[in-house]
Coordinates of C-alpha atoms in Angstrom, one line a residue:
S105 CA -53.1 -67.2 48.1
A106 CA -52.2 -70.9 49.2
G107 CA -50.3 -68.7 52.2
G108 CA -53.1 -66.9 52.5
N109 CA -50.1 -64.0 52.7
A110 CA -51.9 -61.5 49.3
V111 CA -51.0 -58.0 49.3
H112 CA -53.7 -56.1 50.3
G113 CA -55.8 -58.7 50.6
V114 CA -55.9 -58.8 46.7
S115 CA -54.1 -61.9 44.2
G116 CA -54.4 -63.4 41.4
D117 CA -56.9 -66.5 40.5
G118 CA -54.9 -67.9 37.0
D119 CA -51.1 -66.4 37.3
G120 CA -50.4 -65.9 40.9
G121 CA -50.0 -62.0 40.2
D122 CA -49.7 -59.4 42.3
I123 CA -51.6 -56.3 40.9
D124 CA -50.0 -53.5 43.1
G125 CA -46.7 -55.5 43.0
N126 CA -47.1 -55.3 39.5
E127 CA -47.8 -51.2 39.2
R128 CA -44.3 -50.5 41.3
E129 CA -43.0 -52.7 38.9
M130 CA -44.2 -51.0 36.1
A131 CA -44.0 -47.3 37.7
K132 CA -40.0 -48.5 38.1
R133 CA -39.6 -49.7 34.7
L134 CA -41.4 -46.3 32.8
R135 CA -38.8 -44.6 35.4
R136 CA -35.3 -46.5 34.3
E137 CA -36.3 -45.6 30.9
A138 CA -38.0 -42.6 31.0
S139 CA -33.5 -41.6 32.7
V140 CA -32.2 -43.2 30.1
L141 CA -34.9 -41.2 27.6
H142 CA -33.1 -38.3 29.6
S143 CA -29.7 -39.1 29.5
N144 CA -29.1 -40.2 26.2
R145 CA -31.1 -36.5 25.1
S146 CA -28.4 -35.3 27.3
R147 CA -25.6 -36.7 25.5
A148 CA -26.8 -35.7 22.5
R149 CA -26.6 -32.2 23.4
I150 CA -23.8 -32.4 25.1
E151 CA -22.1 -33.2 21.4
Q152 CA -24.1 -29.9 20.2
R153 CA -22.5 -27.5 22.8
R154 CA -25.8 -27.0 24.9
W155 CA -24.5 -27.1 27.3
L156 CA -27.8 -25.3 30.1
E157 CA -30.1 -28.4 28.4
A158 CA -27.9 -31.3 28.9
S159 CA -27.7 -30.4 32.2
S160 CA -31.3 -30.2 32.7
D161 CA -31.5 -33.9 31.1
A162 CA -28.9 -35.2 33.2
L163 CA -30.7 -33.9 36.3
K164 CA -34.0 -35.0 36.1
A165 CA -32.1 -38.3 35.0
A166 CA -30.2 -38.5 37.8
E167 CA -33.8 -37.8 40.1
L168 CA -35.1 -40.8 37.7
Q169 CA -33.1 -43.2 39.0
P170 CA -31.1 -41.5 42.1
K171 CA -28.3 -44.6 42.0
W172 CA -27.1 -44.3 38.9
A173 CA -24.3 -42.4 38.0
K174 CA -24.4 -42.1 33.9
P175 CA -26.0 -38.6 34.6
Y176 CA -23.6 -37.4 37.4
Y177 CA -21.3 -38.6 34.1
R178 CA -22.9 -36.5 32.5
M179 CA -23.6 -33.2 34.9
A180 CA -19.9 -33.0 35.0
Q181 CA -19.2 -33.0 31.1
C182 CA -22.3 -29.8 30.7
K183 CA -20.4 -27.9 34.0
C184 CA -17.0 -28.9 32.3
G185 CA -18.6 -27.0 29.3
L186 CA -20.0 -24.3 30.9
G187 CA -16.3 -23.4 33.0
D188 CA -18.1 -24.7 36.5
Y189 CA -14.6 -26.6 37.2
R190 CA -14.8 -27.3 40.6
G191 CA -18.8 -28.0 40.1
A192 CA -17.9 -30.5 37.3
M193 CA -15.6 -32.0 40.0
S194 CA -18.1 -32.6 42.6
C195 CA -20.2 -34.4 40.1
C196 CA -17.7 -36.6 39.6
R197 CA -17.4 -37.4 43.1
R198 CA -21.0 -38.5 43.6
G199 CA -20.9 -40.7 40.5
E200 CA -17.0 -42.6 42.0
A201 CA -19.0 -42.8 44.7
L202 CA -22.6 -44.6 43.7
L203 CA -20.2 -47.3 41.7
E204 CA -18.2 -48.3 44.6
Q205 CA -21.7 -48.9 46.5
L206 CA -22.6 -51.4 43.4
G207 CA -18.8 -52.7 44.0
D208 CA -17.8 -51.2 40.2
K209 CA -14.1 -50.7 40.0
S210 CA -14.3 -49.8 36.2
G211 CA -13.0 -45.8 37.4
E212 CA -15.4 -44.4 34.0
F213 CA -14.8 -41.1 35.4
G214 CA -11.4 -41.2 35.2
P215 CA -10.5 -39.7 32.0
L216 CA -12.9 -37.4 32.7
M217 CA -11.8 -36.2 35.5
E218 CA -8.5 -35.5 33.8
Q219 CA -10.3 -34.2 31.1
I220 CA -11.4 -31.4 33.6
A221 CA -8.3 -31.4 35.0
L222 CA -6.4 -30.1 32.6
Q223 CA -8.9 -27.9 30.8
G224 CA -9.2 -26.5 34.2
V225 CA -5.5 -25.8 34.4
A226 CA -5.8 -24.1 31.2
H227 CA -8.1 -21.3 32.8
G228 CA -6.1 -21.1 35.3
S229 CA -8.3 -23.3 38.0
L230 CA -6.9 -25.7 39.9
A231 CA -10.3 -27.7 40.7
G232 CA -9.3 -30.8 38.9
F233 CA -7.1 -31.3 42.5
D234 CA -9.7 -31.5 45.5
G235 CA -7.8 -34.1 46.8
R236 CA -5.2 -34.3 50.2
L237 CA -2.8 -31.0 50.3
L238 CA 1.4 -32.8 50.2
L239 CA 3.9 -30.6 52.8
V240 CA 7.5 -31.7 51.7
R241 CA 10.2 -29.5 53.7
S242 CA 12.9 -28.2 53.0
A243 CA 16.4 -30.1 52.6
G244 CA 18.5 -26.6 54.0
E245 CA 21.6 -27.0 54.1
E246 CA 22.7 -30.6 52.9
A247 CA 20.4 -30.3 50.1
W248 CA 23.3 -30.9 47.8
L249 CA 24.5 -33.9 49.6
G250 CA 21.4 -35.5 48.4
R251 CA 20.0 -36.0 51.5
S252 CA 16.3 -35.9 53.2
A253 CA 14.8 -32.5 54.8
P254 CA 16.2 -33.1 59.0
E255 CA 13.7 -35.4 60.9
N256 CA 10.6 -33.0 63.0
P257 CA 9.6 -35.5 65.9
L258 CA 6.6 -32.8 65.8
I259 CA 5.7 -34.0 62.1
D260 CA 7.2 -36.9 62.1
E261 CA 6.5 -40.5 63.9
A262 CA 9.6 -42.0 65.2
A263 CA 7.5 -45.3 64.8
D264 CA 4.8 -45.5 62.0
E265 CA 1.8 -46.4 65.2
T266 CA -0.4 -47.4 62.9
S267 CA 2.6 -50.4 61.2
L268 CA 2.8 -50.8 65.1
R269 CA 0.0 -52.1 65.9
A270 CA -0.2 -54.2 63.0
D271 CA 3.3 -56.4 63.8
Q272 CA 1.4 -56.5 67.5
M273 CA -1.8 -58.1 66.7
L274 CA 0.3 -60.2 63.8
S275 CA 2.2 -61.3 67.0
S276 CA -1.0 -62.5 68.6
S277 CA -4.1 -64.2 68.8
E278 CA -6.5 -61.0 67.7
W279 CA -5.0 -61.1 63.8
D280 CA -7.2 -65.2 63.7
S281 CA -10.1 -63.5 64.3
M282 CA -9.9 -61.3 61.8
A283 CA -8.1 -64.0 59.1
C284 CA -11.5 -65.9 60.6
D285 CA -13.7 -63.4 58.7
G286 CA -12.1 -62.8 55.5
D287 CA -9.7 -59.9 56.0
S288 CA -5.7 -59.6 55.2
A289 CA -2.9 -57.9 57.2
A290 CA -2.3 -55.7 54.5
A291 CA -6.1 -54.9 53.5
W292 CA -6.7 -53.6 57.6
L293 CA -3.4 -51.6 57.3
A294 CA -4.5 -50.1 54.5
R295 CA -7.7 -49.1 56.4
E296 CA -6.2 -47.9 58.9
R297 CA -3.7 -45.5 57.3
A298 CA -6.4 -43.8 55.2
E299 CA -8.3 -43.6 57.9
R300 CA -5.5 -41.8 59.7
D301 CA -4.9 -39.4 55.9
K302 CA -8.6 -39.0 56.6
Q303 CA -8.2 -37.1 59.8
K304 CA -5.2 -35.0 59.3
P305 CA -5.4 -31.8 57.3
C306 CA -2.4 -32.6 55.6
L307 CA 0.6 -34.9 55.2
S308 CA 4.0 -33.5 55.4
F309 CA 7.1 -35.5 54.2
R310 CA 11.3 -35.2 53.8
S311 CA 11.0 -35.8 50.4
I312 CA 9.8 -34.8 46.6
R313 CA 9.6 -38.4 45.8
E314 CA 8.3 -39.7 49.6
A315 CA 5.7 -37.4 49.2
L316 CA 4.9 -38.7 45.6
E317 CA 4.6 -41.8 46.2
A318 CA 2.3 -41.6 48.7
A319 CA 0.4 -38.7 46.6
K320 CA -3.1 -40.5 44.9
D321 CA -4.7 -38.7 41.7
G322 CA -6.0 -35.5 42.5
D323 CA -3.5 -34.2 45.8
R324 CA -1.9 -31.3 45.4
V325 CA 1.9 -31.2 46.2
L326 CA 2.8 -27.8 48.0
I327 CA 7.2 -27.5 47.8
L328 CA 7.4 -25.9 51.2
R329 CA 10.7 -22.6 50.5
G330 CA 13.7 -23.7 50.3
I331 CA 16.3 -26.4 48.5
H332 CA 15.2 -29.1 47.8
N333 CA 16.7 -31.9 45.8
T334 CA 15.7 -36.0 44.3
G335 CA 18.3 -38.4 45.8
G336 CA 19.7 -37.9 42.6
S337 CA 17.6 -40.3 40.9
S338 CA 14.3 -39.6 39.0
V339 CA 10.7 -38.5 40.7
F340 CA 7.8 -40.6 38.4
V341 CA 4.8 -38.7 37.8
D342 CA 2.9 -40.9 37.2
K343 CA -0.8 -39.6 39.8
R344 CA -3.0 -36.9 38.0
V345 CA -1.3 -34.4 41.1
A346 CA 0.1 -30.9 41.1
I347 CA 3.3 -29.9 42.0
R348 CA 4.2 -26.1 43.5
G349 CA 6.7 -24.5 45.1
E350 CA 5.7 -22.4 47.5
G351 CA 6.3 -18.8 47.0
T352 CA 7.6 -17.2 44.7
M353 CA 9.9 -18.9 42.2
E354 CA 12.8 -17.8 43.5
E355 CA 12.0 -19.5 47.1
T356 CA 11.6 -22.7 45.9
T357 CA 14.5 -24.1 43.7
I358 CA 15.6 -27.9 43.8
D359 CA 18.5 -28.6 43.3
H360 CA 19.2 -31.9 41.3
R361 CA 22.2 -33.2 40.9
G362 CA 23.0 -36.8 39.3
N363 CA 22.0 -38.3 35.6
C364 CA 18.8 -38.8 34.7
P365 CA 15.9 -36.7 34.6
V366 CA 14.9 -34.7 37.5
F367 CA 11.0 -35.5 36.6
R368 CA 9.5 -38.0 34.2
I369 CA 6.0 -36.9 33.4
T370 CA 4.2 -39.6 31.8
R371 CA 0.0 -38.2 33.6
N372 CA -1.3 -34.6 33.2
A373 CA 0.2 -33.3 36.4
V374 CA 1.4 -30.3 36.9
L375 CA 4.3 -28.5 37.5
Q376 CA 4.4 -25.1 38.8
N377 CA 6.0 -22.4 40.2
L378 CA 9.3 -24.4 40.6
D379 CA 13.4 -23.3 39.9
I380 CA 15.0 -26.3 38.6
D381 CA 18.9 -26.6 38.9
M382 CA 20.4 -29.5 37.1
T383 CA 23.8 -30.9 37.3
G384 CA 23.8 -33.9 34.8
F385 CA 24.0 -35.2 31.4
R386 CA 20.6 -35.9 31.1
E387 CA 17.8 -33.5 30.4
S388 CA 15.7 -31.7 33.7
V389 CA 12.9 -32.7 32.7
L390 CA 11.0 -35.5 30.5
V391 CA 7.8 -35.8 28.8
H392 CA 6.8 -38.7 27.4
G393 CA 3.6 -40.9 26.5
G394 CA 0.2 -40.8 24.5
P395 CA -1.4 -38.7 22.9
L396 CA -3.7 -38.3 25.6
V397 CA -1.0 -36.8 28.4
C398 CA -1.3 -33.3 28.6
P399 CA 0.9 -31.7 31.7
V400 CA 1.0 -28.4 32.5
I401 CA 4.4 -26.5 33.5
E402 CA 4.3 -23.3 33.6
N403 CA 6.2 -20.2 36.0
C404 CA 9.1 -22.3 36.0
R405 CA 12.6 -21.7 35.8
F406 CA 15.3 -24.2 34.2
K407 CA 19.0 -24.8 34.5
C408 CA 21.0 -27.8 32.7
S409 CA 24.7 -28.2 32.7
G410 CA 25.6 -31.7 30.6
D411 CA 21.9 -31.5 28.6
G412 CA 19.1 -29.6 28.0
A413 CA 16.7 -28.5 30.3
I414 CA 13.0 -30.3 29.1
D415 CA 12.4 -32.9 26.3
V416 CA 9.1 -33.9 25.4
A417 CA 9.3 -37.8 23.5
G418 CA 6.5 -40.6 22.2
K419 CA 2.8 -38.7 21.6
A420 CA 3.2 -36.7 25.0
N421 CA 0.7 -33.1 24.2
P422 CA 2.3 -30.6 26.8
I423 CA 1.5 -27.3 27.6
I424 CA 4.4 -25.4 28.8
R425 CA 4.0 -21.7 29.2
K426 CA 5.5 -18.3 31.1
C427 CA 8.8 -20.4 31.7
S428 CA 12.5 -19.3 31.2
I429 CA 14.7 -22.0 30.2
T430 CA 18.7 -20.9 30.9
A431 CA 22.1 -21.4 30.4
C432 CA 22.1 -25.4 29.0
K433 CA 24.8 -26.9 27.6
K434 CA 22.6 -28.3 24.1
A435 CA 19.3 -27.2 23.2
G436 CA 17.1 -25.6 25.6
L437 CA 13.8 -27.0 24.3
K438 CA 13.5 -30.8 22.2
L439 CA 10.9 -32.5 20.2
F440 CA 11.1 -35.3 18.5
E441 CA 9.5 -38.6 18.2
D442 CA 5.7 -37.7 17.5
A443 CA 5.6 -35.3 20.1
R444 CA 3.3 -32.5 19.9
G445 CA 2.2 -29.7 22.3
Q446 CA 2.2 -25.6 23.0
Y447 CA 4.6 -23.8 24.0
I448 CA 3.6 -20.1 25.2
D449 CA 5.7 -17.3 26.1
L450 CA 8.5 -19.3 26.9
K451 CA 12.2 -17.5 26.9
I452 CA 14.9 -19.7 26.0
S453 CA 19.0 -17.9 26.2
G454 CA 22.2 -18.2 26.8
C455 CA 22.3 -22.2 25.6
E456 CA 25.1 -23.9 24.1
Q457 CA 23.7 -25.4 21.3
Q458 CA 20.3 -24.1 19.3
G459 CA 17.1 -22.7 21.4
V460 CA 14.6 -25.2 20.7
K461 CA 14.9 -28.1 18.4
V462 CA 12.1 -30.0 16.2
M463 CA 12.7 -33.1 15.2
E464 CA 12.2 -36.5 13.8
N465 CA 8.1 -36.1 13.3
A466 CA 7.2 -34.4 15.6
H467 CA 5.0 -31.0 15.7
G468 CA 5.1 -27.4 17.9
K469 CA 2.8 -24.4 18.3
F470 CA 5.3 -21.2 20.0
H471 CA 3.2 -18.8 20.6
R472 CA 5.1 -15.1 22.0
C473 CA 8.7 -17.1 22.9
Y474 CA 11.9 -15.3 23.1
F475 CA 14.9 -17.2 21.5
T476 CA 18.5 -15.9 22.0
G477 CA 21.5 -15.6 22.7
N478 CA 22.1 -19.2 21.3
K479 CA 25.3 -20.2 20.7
E480 CA 24.0 -21.3 17.9
E481 CA 20.4 -21.4 15.6
G482 CA 17.4 -20.1 17.3
V483 CA 14.7 -22.1 15.7
V484 CA 15.9 -25.9 14.5
V485 CA 13.0 -28.0 12.6
M486 CA 14.5 -31.0 10.5
D487 CA 13.6 -34.9 9.5
H488 CA 9.5 -34.5 8.7
A489 CA 8.7 -32.2 11.8
F490 CA 6.8 -29.4 12.2
A491 CA 6.9 -26.1 13.8
S492 CA 4.6 -23.0 14.0
L493 CA 5.3 -19.6 16.0
R494 CA 3.2 -16.9 16.2
E495 CA 4.2 -13.4 17.6
C496 CA 8.2 -14.7 18.7
R497 CA 11.2 -13.3 18.7
V498 CA 14.1 -14.7 17.6
D499 CA 17.3 -12.1 18.1
G500 CA 21.5 -12.7 19.6
N501 CA 21.8 -16.1 18.6
G502 CA 25.2 -17.4 17.3
G503 CA 24.1 -19.3 14.0
P504 CA 20.9 -18.7 11.9
G505 CA 17.6 -17.7 13.6
I506 CA 15.4 -20.1 11.6
D507 CA 16.9 -23.4 10.4
V508 CA 15.0 -25.7 7.8
S509 CA 16.0 -28.8 6.6
G510 CA 15.0 -32.4 5.6
N511 CA 11.9 -32.3 5.0
G512 CA 10.6 -29.7 7.3
K513 CA 8.1 -27.5 7.7
L514 CA 7.4 -24.0 9.6
T515 CA 5.0 -21.2 9.2
A516 CA 5.8 -18.4 11.1
T517 CA 3.5 -15.0 11.5
E518 CA 3.6 -12.1 13.2
T519 CA 7.8 -13.2 14.1
E520 CA 10.8 -11.1 14.4
I521 CA 13.9 -12.5 13.3
K522 CA 17.0 -10.3 13.8
D523 CA 20.8 -9.8 15.3
N524 CA 21.5 -13.3 13.8
V525 CA 24.4 -14.9 12.1
G526 CA 22.2 -15.4 8.9
G527 CA 17.6 -14.4 9.2
V528 CA 15.6 -17.9 7.4
W529 CA 17.9 -20.8 6.5
L530 CA 16.1 -23.3 4.3
W531 CA 17.9 -27.0 2.7
E532 CA 17.2 -29.6 1.2
E533 CA 13.2 -30.2 0.1
S534 CA 11.5 -28.2 3.2
K535 CA 9.3 -25.7 3.7
A536 CA 8.8 -22.4 5.4
S537 CA 5.7 -20.0 4.9
L538 CA 6.2 -16.5 6.6
L539 CA 3.6 -13.8 7.2
R540 CA 3.8 -10.5 8.3
C541 CA 6.6 -10.7 9.3
L542 CA 10.2 -8.3 9.9
V543 CA 13.6 -10.6 8.7
E544 CA 17.0 -9.4 9.4
G545 CA 20.1 -10.9 8.0
G546 CA 22.8 -9.8 10.1
K547 CA 26.1 -10.8 8.7
S548 CA 24.7 -13.2 6.7
H549 CA 22.4 -13.7 3.8
V550 CA 18.3 -12.9 5.6
V551 CA 16.8 -15.7 3.6
L552 CA 19.4 -19.0 1.8
A553 CA 16.8 -21.1 0.0
D554 CA 18.5 -24.5 -1.0
G555 CA 18.1 -27.5 -3.0
D556 CA 14.5 -28.2 -3.6
C557 CA 13.4 -25.8 -0.8
L558 CA 10.0 -24.1 -1.5
P559 CA 9.4 -21.5 0.6
R560 CA 7.2 -18.9 0.5
V561 CA 7.0 -14.7 1.8
E562 CA 4.1 -12.9 2.3
H563 CA 3.8 -9.3 3.9
S564 CA 6.7 -9.3 4.8
T565 CA 9.9 -7.1 5.6
L566 CA 13.4 -8.3 4.5
E567 CA 16.3 -6.7 5.5
G568 CA 19.3 -8.6 3.3
L569 CA 20.4 -10.2 0.4
V570 CA 18.8 -13.4 -0.4
Q571 CA 20.5 -16.2 -2.2
A572 CA 17.9 -18.9 -3.6
T573 CA 17.4 -21.2 -6.3
D574 CA 15.1 -19.6 -9.4
E575 CA 12.6 -21.9 -7.6
A576 CA 12.3 -20.9 -4.3
W577 CA 12.8 -17.3 -5.5
E578 CA 9.0 -17.3 -7.0
G579 CA 8.3 -17.9 -3.4
I580 CA 9.8 -15.1 -2.2
W581 CA 9.3 -12.5 -4.4
S582 CA 6.3 -10.8 -4.2
D583 CA 4.9 -6.9 -4.2
T584 CA 3.8 -8.0 -0.5
N585 CA 7.3 -7.8 0.4
R586 CA 9.8 -4.4 1.4
F587 CA 12.9 -5.4 0.1
I588 CA 16.1 -3.2 2.3
E589 CA 19.7 -3.3 1.0
P590 CA 22.0 -4.4 4.1
E591 CA 24.5 -1.6 5.0
K592 CA 26.9 -3.9 4.5
P593 CA 28.7 -6.8 2.4
V594 CA 27.0 -10.3 3.6
E595 CA 29.1 -13.4 3.6
L596 CA 28.4 -16.9 4.2
P597 CA 30.1 -17.2 8.5
A598 CA 32.9 -19.6 7.9
E599 CA 33.4 -23.0 9.3
N600 CA 33.2 -23.6 13.0
G601 CA 31.6 -22.3 15.8
P602 CA 27.4 -23.2 14.9
F603 CA 28.6 -23.6 11.5
K604 CA 31.1 -26.2 12.2
F605 CA 30.2 -29.7 10.2
E606 CA 29.7 -32.8 12.5
P607 CA 28.6 -35.3 11.1
I608 CA 26.9 -37.2 14.2
W609 CA 22.8 -37.3 12.8
Y610 CA 21.8 -37.2 16.3
Q611 CA 23.6 -34.9 17.3
R612 CA 23.3 -32.3 14.7
K613 CA 21.5 -31.7 11.8
Q614 CA 24.0 -31.6 8.7

């Protein structure tokens, strides 16, 4: 070569190429191409749910190109499919670290970690919440005053040491030298606090609000035994966090006093093991957002003196299971707008209005739920809403067990409806399908089908008086059904209590 620096003594004569260098570049390119091929085949096998083969391809892709994050994305998908949620999160963290090294801030792994966290919780695993542990101390006897937990000098820093150091530096010439390096006070302070947080096994806070403000995606918030409050304002749950009460449900109570929801949930968070006692003219919990907002609420108990317990709105699609809702001023659970969701093993009792109200364009699926002792209907479906009941019980309510109106639709399978003031009542252009159900009319009609409604009843037992149009009778009368005459005369109830006409469409069905 011109400079006499030919590698291994081999140089090109006409094109100046380096044969060994070309071979290395060719080998790198072949490894990259092979890695891409393995990654693509892994994706194809993931679509086929062939998790083991897909995982093998992803692992090979990572071996061929160790600094490429995509194979770890594929491995995380495979491990999630196999039920190894902890391993899936580990792959996500490794992939995130590789992206950070490249300066990539796209957050490519964020949606996948949301999916892993949600699927893990549905199967009893909190592996998707592998971040820090944030403790919230009880406010004790001052909780009802809306105050935070008492300050503990052994835990709380009287003055934030990091902030103090920053103030000292800002007033000295040291900061000028840092500024010359292109740094800023905010960036330096954030790094210092992050490093301090890493050195602590857990963080302690005086209120739920403080903990949620400091939380990051993947963190766990443990609310310690005792009585807590939110200071009279809502706690916004807009991060992927797991919020859990310590001990049994009765040992951790949130005593909220205010005209706003206790929690406004807009992310795939988890709420567990809490006793929420709400005093105010709003619902206890509001779940709102798009179809990817799928929080999990389980093993909680709700009371609300001025409204309902849980409202689900937007297109949110939560999983709410093993919860108790009682003593609410209005409907215990309300779904509206385009809300979706699965509601499993709920007990809704003692509400001033309905147990559950599904309205507008909402769709709700209820499994093994128990609606009892509510002063109005057990279940109301109205507007263009849809509700599915499977293995549910609806009894002891002050109105009909189930009331469907407007263009509402309902399906009930293996559901027991008895001891209400009426069984299943249909109005206007509503539709209902009952399969293998036991329905009793109680003091009124077991089935009341009015207007242009279309019921369909099969393999069910109907005990009581049926009042229906000729067209509706065609869907009720079937050889597969068993009809039992009422023991006492029944009649339509008087227009008072739950049957009183109230011309306010957003509060009552007509």
